[in-house]
mmCIF file of C-alpha atoms in Angstrom:
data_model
loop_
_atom_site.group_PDB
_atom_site.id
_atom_site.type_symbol
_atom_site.label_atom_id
_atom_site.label_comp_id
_atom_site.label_asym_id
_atom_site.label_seq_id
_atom_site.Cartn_x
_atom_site.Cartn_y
_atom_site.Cartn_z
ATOM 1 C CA UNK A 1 -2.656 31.360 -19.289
ATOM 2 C CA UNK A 2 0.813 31.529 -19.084
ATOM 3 C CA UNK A 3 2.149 33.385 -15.424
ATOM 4 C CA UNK A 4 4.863 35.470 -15.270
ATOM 5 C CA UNK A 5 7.021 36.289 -12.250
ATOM 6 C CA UNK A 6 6.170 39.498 -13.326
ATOM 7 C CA UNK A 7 2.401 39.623 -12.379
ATOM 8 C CA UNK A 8 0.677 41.314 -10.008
ATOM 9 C CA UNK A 9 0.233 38.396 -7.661
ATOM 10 C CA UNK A 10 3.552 37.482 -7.604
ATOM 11 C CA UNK A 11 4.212 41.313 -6.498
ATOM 12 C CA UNK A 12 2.053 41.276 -3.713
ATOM 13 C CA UNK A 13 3.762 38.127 -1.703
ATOM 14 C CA UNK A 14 7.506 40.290 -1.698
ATOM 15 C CA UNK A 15 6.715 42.680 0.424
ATOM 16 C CA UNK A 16 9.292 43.218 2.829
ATOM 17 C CA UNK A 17 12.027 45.703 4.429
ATOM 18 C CA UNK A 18 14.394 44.729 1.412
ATOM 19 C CA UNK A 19 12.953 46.504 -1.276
ATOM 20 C CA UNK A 20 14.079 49.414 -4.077
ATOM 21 C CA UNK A 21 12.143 52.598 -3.707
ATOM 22 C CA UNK A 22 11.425 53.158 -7.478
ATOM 23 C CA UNK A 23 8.721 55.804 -6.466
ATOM 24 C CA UNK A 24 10.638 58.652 -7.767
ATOM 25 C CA UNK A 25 11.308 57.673 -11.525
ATOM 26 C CA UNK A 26 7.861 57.738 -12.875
ATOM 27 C CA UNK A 27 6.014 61.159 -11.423
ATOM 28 C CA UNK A 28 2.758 61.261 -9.910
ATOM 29 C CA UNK A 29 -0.020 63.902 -11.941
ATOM 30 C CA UNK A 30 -3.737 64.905 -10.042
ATOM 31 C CA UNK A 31 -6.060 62.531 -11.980
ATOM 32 C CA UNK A 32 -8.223 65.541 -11.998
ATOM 33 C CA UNK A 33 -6.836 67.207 -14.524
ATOM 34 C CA UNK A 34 -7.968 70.085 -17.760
ATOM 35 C CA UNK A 35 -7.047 68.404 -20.314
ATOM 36 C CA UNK A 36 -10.047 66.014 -22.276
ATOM 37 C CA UNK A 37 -9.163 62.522 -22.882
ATOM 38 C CA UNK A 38 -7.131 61.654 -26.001
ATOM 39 C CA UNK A 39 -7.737 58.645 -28.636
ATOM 40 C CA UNK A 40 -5.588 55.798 -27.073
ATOM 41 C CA UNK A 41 -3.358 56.553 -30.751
ATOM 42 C CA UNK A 42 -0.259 55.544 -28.290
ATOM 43 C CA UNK A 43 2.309 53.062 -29.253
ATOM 44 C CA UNK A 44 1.627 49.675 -28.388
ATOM 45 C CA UNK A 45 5.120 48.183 -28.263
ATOM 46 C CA UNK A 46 7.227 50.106 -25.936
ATOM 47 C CA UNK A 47 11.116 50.327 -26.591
ATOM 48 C CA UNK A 48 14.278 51.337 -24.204
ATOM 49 C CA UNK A 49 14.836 54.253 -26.588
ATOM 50 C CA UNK A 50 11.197 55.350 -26.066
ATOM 51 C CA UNK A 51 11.550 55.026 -22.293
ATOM 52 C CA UNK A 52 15.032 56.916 -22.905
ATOM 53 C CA UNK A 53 13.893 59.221 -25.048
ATOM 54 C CA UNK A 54 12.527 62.834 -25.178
ATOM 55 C CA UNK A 55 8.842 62.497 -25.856
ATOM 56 C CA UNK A 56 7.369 59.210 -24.205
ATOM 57 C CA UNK A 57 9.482 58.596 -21.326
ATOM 58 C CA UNK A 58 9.101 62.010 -19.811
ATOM 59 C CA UNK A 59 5.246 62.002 -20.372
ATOM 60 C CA UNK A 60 4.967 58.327 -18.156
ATOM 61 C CA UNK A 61 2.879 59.349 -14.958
ATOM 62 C CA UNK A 62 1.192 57.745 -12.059
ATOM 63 C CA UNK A 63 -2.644 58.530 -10.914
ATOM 64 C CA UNK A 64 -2.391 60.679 -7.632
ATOM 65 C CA UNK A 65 -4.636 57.572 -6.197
ATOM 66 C CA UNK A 66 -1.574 54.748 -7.107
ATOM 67 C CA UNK A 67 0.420 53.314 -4.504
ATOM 68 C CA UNK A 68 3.703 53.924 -4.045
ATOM 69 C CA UNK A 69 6.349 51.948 -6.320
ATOM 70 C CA UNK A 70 8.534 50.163 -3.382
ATOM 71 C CA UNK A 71 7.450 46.929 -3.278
ATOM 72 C CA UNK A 72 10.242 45.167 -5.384
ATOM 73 C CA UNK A 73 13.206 43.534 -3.973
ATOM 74 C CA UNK A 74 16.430 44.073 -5.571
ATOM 75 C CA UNK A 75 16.554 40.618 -6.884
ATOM 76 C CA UNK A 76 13.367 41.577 -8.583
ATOM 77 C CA UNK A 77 13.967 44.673 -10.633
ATOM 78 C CA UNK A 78 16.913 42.514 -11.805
ATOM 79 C CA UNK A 79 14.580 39.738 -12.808
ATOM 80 C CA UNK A 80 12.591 42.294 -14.957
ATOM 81 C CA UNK A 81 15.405 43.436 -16.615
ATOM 82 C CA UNK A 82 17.164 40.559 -17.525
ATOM 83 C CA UNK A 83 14.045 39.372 -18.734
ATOM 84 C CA UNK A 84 13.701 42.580 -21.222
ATOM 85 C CA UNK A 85 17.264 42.188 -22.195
ATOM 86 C CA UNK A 86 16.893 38.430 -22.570
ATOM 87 C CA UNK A 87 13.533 38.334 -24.970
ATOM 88 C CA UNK A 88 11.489 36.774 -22.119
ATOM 89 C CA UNK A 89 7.734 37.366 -21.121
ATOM 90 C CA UNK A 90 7.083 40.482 -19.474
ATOM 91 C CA UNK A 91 3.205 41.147 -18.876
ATOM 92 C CA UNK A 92 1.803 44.330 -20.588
ATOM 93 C CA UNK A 93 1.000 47.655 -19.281
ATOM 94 C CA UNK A 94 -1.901 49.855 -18.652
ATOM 95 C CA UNK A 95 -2.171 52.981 -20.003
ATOM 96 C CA UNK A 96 -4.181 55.863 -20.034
ATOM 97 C CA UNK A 97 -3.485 58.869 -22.438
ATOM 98 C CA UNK A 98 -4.867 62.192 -21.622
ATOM 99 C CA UNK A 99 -3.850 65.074 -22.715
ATOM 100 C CA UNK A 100 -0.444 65.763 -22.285
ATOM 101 C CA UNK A 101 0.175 62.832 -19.768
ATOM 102 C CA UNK A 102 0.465 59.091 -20.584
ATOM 103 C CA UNK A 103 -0.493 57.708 -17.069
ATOM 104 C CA UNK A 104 0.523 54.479 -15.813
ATOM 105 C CA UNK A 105 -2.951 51.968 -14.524
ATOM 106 C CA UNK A 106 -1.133 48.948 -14.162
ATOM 107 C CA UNK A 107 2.884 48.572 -14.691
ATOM 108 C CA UNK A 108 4.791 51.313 -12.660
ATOM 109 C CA UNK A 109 7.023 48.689 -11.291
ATOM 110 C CA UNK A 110 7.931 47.178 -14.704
ATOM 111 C CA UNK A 111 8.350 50.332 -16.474
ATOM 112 C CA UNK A 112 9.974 51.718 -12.904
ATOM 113 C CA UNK A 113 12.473 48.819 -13.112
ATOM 114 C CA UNK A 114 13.870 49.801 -16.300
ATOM 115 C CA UNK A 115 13.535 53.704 -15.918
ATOM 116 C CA UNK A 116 16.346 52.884 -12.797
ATOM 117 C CA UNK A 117 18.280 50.966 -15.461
ATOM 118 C CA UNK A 118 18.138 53.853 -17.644
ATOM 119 C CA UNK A 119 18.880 56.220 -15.125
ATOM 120 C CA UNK A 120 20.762 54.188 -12.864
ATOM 121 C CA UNK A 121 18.962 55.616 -9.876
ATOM 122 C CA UNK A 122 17.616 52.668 -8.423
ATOM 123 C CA UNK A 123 15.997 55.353 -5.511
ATOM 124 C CA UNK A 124 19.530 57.305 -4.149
ATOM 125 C CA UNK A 125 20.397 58.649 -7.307
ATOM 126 C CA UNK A 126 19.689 61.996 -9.273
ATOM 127 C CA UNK A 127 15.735 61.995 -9.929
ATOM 128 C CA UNK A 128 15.067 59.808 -6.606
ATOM 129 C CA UNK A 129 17.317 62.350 -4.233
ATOM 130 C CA UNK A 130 15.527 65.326 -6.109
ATOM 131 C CA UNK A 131 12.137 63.756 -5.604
ATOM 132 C CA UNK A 132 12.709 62.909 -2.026
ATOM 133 C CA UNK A 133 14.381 66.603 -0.923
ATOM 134 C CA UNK A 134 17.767 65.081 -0.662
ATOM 135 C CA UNK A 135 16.748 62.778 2.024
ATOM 136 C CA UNK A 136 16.521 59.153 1.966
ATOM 137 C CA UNK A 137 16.490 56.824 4.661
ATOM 138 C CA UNK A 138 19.978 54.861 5.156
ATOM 139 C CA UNK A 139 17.128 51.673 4.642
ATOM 140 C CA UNK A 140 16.267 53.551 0.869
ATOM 141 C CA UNK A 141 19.769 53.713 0.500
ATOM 142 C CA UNK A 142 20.811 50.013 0.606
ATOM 143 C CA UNK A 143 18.708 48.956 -0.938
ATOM 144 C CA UNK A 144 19.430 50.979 -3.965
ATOM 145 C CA UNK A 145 23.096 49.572 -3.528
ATOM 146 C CA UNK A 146 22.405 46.470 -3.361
ATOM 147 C CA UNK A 147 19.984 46.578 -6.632
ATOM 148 C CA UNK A 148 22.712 48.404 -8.815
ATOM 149 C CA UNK A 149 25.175 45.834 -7.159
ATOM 150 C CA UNK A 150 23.060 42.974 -8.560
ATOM 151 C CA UNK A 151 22.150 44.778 -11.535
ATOM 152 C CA UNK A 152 25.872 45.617 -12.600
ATOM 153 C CA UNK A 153 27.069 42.229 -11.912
ATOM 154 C CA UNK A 154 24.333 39.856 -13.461
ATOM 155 C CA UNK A 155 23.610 41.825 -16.357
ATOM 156 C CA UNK A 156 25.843 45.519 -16.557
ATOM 157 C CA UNK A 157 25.389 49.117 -16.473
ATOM 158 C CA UNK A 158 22.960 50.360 -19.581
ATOM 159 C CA UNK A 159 25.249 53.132 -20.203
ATOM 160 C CA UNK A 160 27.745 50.297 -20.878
ATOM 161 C CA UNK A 161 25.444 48.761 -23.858
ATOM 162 C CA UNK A 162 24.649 52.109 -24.691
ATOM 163 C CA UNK A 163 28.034 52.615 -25.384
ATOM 164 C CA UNK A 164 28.474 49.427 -27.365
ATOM 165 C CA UNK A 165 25.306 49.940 -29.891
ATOM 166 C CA UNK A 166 27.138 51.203 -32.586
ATOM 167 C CA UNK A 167 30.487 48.567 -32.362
ATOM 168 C CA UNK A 168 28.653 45.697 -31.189
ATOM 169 C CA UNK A 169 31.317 43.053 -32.515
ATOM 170 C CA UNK A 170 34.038 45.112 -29.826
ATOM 171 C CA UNK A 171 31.477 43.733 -26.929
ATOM 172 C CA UNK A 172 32.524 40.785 -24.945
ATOM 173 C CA UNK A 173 30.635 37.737 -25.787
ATOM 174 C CA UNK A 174 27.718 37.905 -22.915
ATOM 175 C CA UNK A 175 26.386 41.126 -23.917
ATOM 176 C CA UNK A 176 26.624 40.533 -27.678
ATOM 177 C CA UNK A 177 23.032 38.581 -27.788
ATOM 178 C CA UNK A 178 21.982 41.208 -25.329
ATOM 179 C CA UNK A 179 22.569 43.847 -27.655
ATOM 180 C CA UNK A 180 21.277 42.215 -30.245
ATOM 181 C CA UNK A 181 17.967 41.774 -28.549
ATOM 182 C CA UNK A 182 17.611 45.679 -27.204
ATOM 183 C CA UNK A 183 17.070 46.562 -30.711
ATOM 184 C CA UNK A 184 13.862 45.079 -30.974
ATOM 185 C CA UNK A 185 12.842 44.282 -27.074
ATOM 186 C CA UNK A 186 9.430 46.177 -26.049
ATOM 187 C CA UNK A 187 7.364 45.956 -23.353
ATOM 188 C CA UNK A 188 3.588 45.724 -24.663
ATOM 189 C CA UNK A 189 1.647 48.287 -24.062
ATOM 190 C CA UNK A 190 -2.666 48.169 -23.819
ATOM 191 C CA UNK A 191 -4.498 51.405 -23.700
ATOM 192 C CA UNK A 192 -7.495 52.194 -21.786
ATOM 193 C CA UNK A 193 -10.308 52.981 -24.658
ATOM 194 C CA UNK A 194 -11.068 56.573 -24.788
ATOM 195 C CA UNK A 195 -13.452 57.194 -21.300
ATOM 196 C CA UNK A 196 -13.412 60.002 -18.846
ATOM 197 C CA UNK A 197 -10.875 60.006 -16.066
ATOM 198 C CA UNK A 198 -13.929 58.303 -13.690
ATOM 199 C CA UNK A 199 -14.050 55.492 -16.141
ATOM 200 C CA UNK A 200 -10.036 55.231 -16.115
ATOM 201 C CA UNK A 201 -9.977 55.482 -12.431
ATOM 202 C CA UNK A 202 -12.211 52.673 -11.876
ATOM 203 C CA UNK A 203 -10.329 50.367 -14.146
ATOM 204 C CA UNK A 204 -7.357 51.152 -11.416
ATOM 205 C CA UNK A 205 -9.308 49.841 -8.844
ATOM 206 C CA UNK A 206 -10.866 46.651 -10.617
ATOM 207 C CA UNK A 207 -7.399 45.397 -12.108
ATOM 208 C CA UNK A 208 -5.530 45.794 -8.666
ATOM 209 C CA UNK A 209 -8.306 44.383 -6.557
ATOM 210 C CA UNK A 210 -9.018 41.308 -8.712
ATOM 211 C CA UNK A 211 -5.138 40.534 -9.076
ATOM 212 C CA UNK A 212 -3.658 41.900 -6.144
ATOM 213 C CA UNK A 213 -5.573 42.030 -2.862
ATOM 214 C CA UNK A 214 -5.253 45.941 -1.269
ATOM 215 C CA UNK A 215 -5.218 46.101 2.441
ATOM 216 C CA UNK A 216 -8.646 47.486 3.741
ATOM 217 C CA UNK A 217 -7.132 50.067 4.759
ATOM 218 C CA UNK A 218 -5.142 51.018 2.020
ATOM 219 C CA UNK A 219 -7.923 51.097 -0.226
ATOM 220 C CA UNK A 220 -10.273 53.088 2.086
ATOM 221 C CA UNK A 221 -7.094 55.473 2.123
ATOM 222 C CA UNK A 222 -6.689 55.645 -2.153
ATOM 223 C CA UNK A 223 -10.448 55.948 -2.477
ATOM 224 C CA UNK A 224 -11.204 58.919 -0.069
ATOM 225 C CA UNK A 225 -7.744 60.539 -0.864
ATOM 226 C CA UNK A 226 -8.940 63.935 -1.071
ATOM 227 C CA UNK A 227 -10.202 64.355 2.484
ATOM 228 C CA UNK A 228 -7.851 65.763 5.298
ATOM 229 C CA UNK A 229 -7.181 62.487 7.290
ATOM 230 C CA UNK A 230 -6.190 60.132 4.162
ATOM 231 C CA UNK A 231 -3.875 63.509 3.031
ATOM 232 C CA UNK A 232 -2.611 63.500 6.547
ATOM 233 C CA UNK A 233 -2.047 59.355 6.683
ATOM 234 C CA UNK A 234 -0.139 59.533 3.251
ATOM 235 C CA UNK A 235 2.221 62.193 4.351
ATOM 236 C CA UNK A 236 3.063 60.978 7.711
ATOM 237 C CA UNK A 237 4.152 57.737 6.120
ATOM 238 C CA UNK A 238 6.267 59.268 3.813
ATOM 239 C CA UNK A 239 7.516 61.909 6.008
ATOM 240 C CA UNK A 240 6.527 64.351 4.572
ATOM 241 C CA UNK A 241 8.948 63.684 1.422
ATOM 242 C CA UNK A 242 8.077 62.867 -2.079
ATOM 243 C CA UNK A 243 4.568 63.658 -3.439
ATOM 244 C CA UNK A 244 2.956 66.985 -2.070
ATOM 245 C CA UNK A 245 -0.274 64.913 -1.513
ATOM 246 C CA UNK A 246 -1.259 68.174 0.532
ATOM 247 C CA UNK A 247 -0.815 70.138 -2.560
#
């Protein structure tokens, strides 16, 4: 098996107080929702203009139960997207269609890692400072500079490439390969057979415990997250900012 610095195990050993707070570019949804599962009919190879774009992108979600996306570094989210830019391996996502939503099991940081790109909000930008109540801690804040810093100077703005698509031959030499390669570079996407949400929910747990080890606690929190003190635990750590976990 081929590892990629990508993986969840790799993930788990960066923790630290240098990280981009991506938490804000993919929305979370109440797993317990109306609508009846859908045939996983999805697309299985997942492009920048479908991310982009008006009808995939914007129907990405994370279970209410997932943990927060802020445990990249900067140097990280610019590993994943050179790497998508580049043609190299990027592990596939896990994904879950029902209804309406597409939600996210496993991948929020890879497809959170190009959504910044995208959006270049990298957490202190437009969606993030929306998300957040137009507060983020100074912390939140470097960070986010630093990653676009890294981001603009190792590989450019996507707005800049964007820009280029149609006169590739005008780009300078280091982005011409680049450009070439967005046209056909995809992230992989595998989706969880049609099941209930219960099913769906319990492949969360057995794909993040088996490749990256939860705290105790944390898990005790994500599986009792309906009842007052894990509601009360969540917000208090986020201040009260980002998802109404209350709601």
């Amino acid at each position: 098996m081929i590892e990629s610095p990508f993986s969840e195990e790799v993930l788990a050993g960066e923790m630290g107080t240098d990280y981009a707070n991506l938490d804000a570019l993919i929305p979370r949804e109440d797993f317990v929702i109306e609508d009846q599962p859908t045939p996983n009919a999805g697309t299985e190879r997942i492009s920048i203009t479908e991310l982009e774009g008006p009808f995939f992108g914007p129907s990405l979600r994370k279970p209410d139960f997932q943990r927060e996306t802020n445990r990249w570094t900067p140097t990280k989210v610019v590993d994943l997207i050179r790497a998508f830019v580049d043609g190299d391996l990027i592990p596939a996502v896990i994904l879950w269609k029902a209804g309406r939503f597409v939600f996210v099991i496993d991948g929020a940081h890879r497809l959170g890692a190009l959504l910044a790109w995208i959006l270049d909000d990298y957490g202190d930008n437009t969606r993030s400072l929306d998300y957040f109540g137009h507060w983020i801690p100074d912390e939140q804040r470097e960070a986010a500079i630093r990653t676009r810093e890294e981001v603009e100077k190792t590989i450019g703005k996507y707005q800049d490439y964007k820009a280029r698509l149609s006169n590739q031959a005008s780009a300078p030499t280091h982005m011409q390969k680049r450009l070439a390669n967005l046209a056909t570079a995809h992230v992989i996407g595998q989706w969880v057979p049609r099941t209930d949400k219960k099913s769906a929910e319990d492949s969360f747990f057995k794909i993040n415990l088996a490749a990256t080890p939860i705290d105790p606690t944390e898990s005790r929190i994500l599986k009792s997250r309906r009842s007052a003190s894990a509601i009360a635990a969540r917000a208090i750590t986020n201040g009260g900012r980002g998802h109404k976990y209350w709601a």
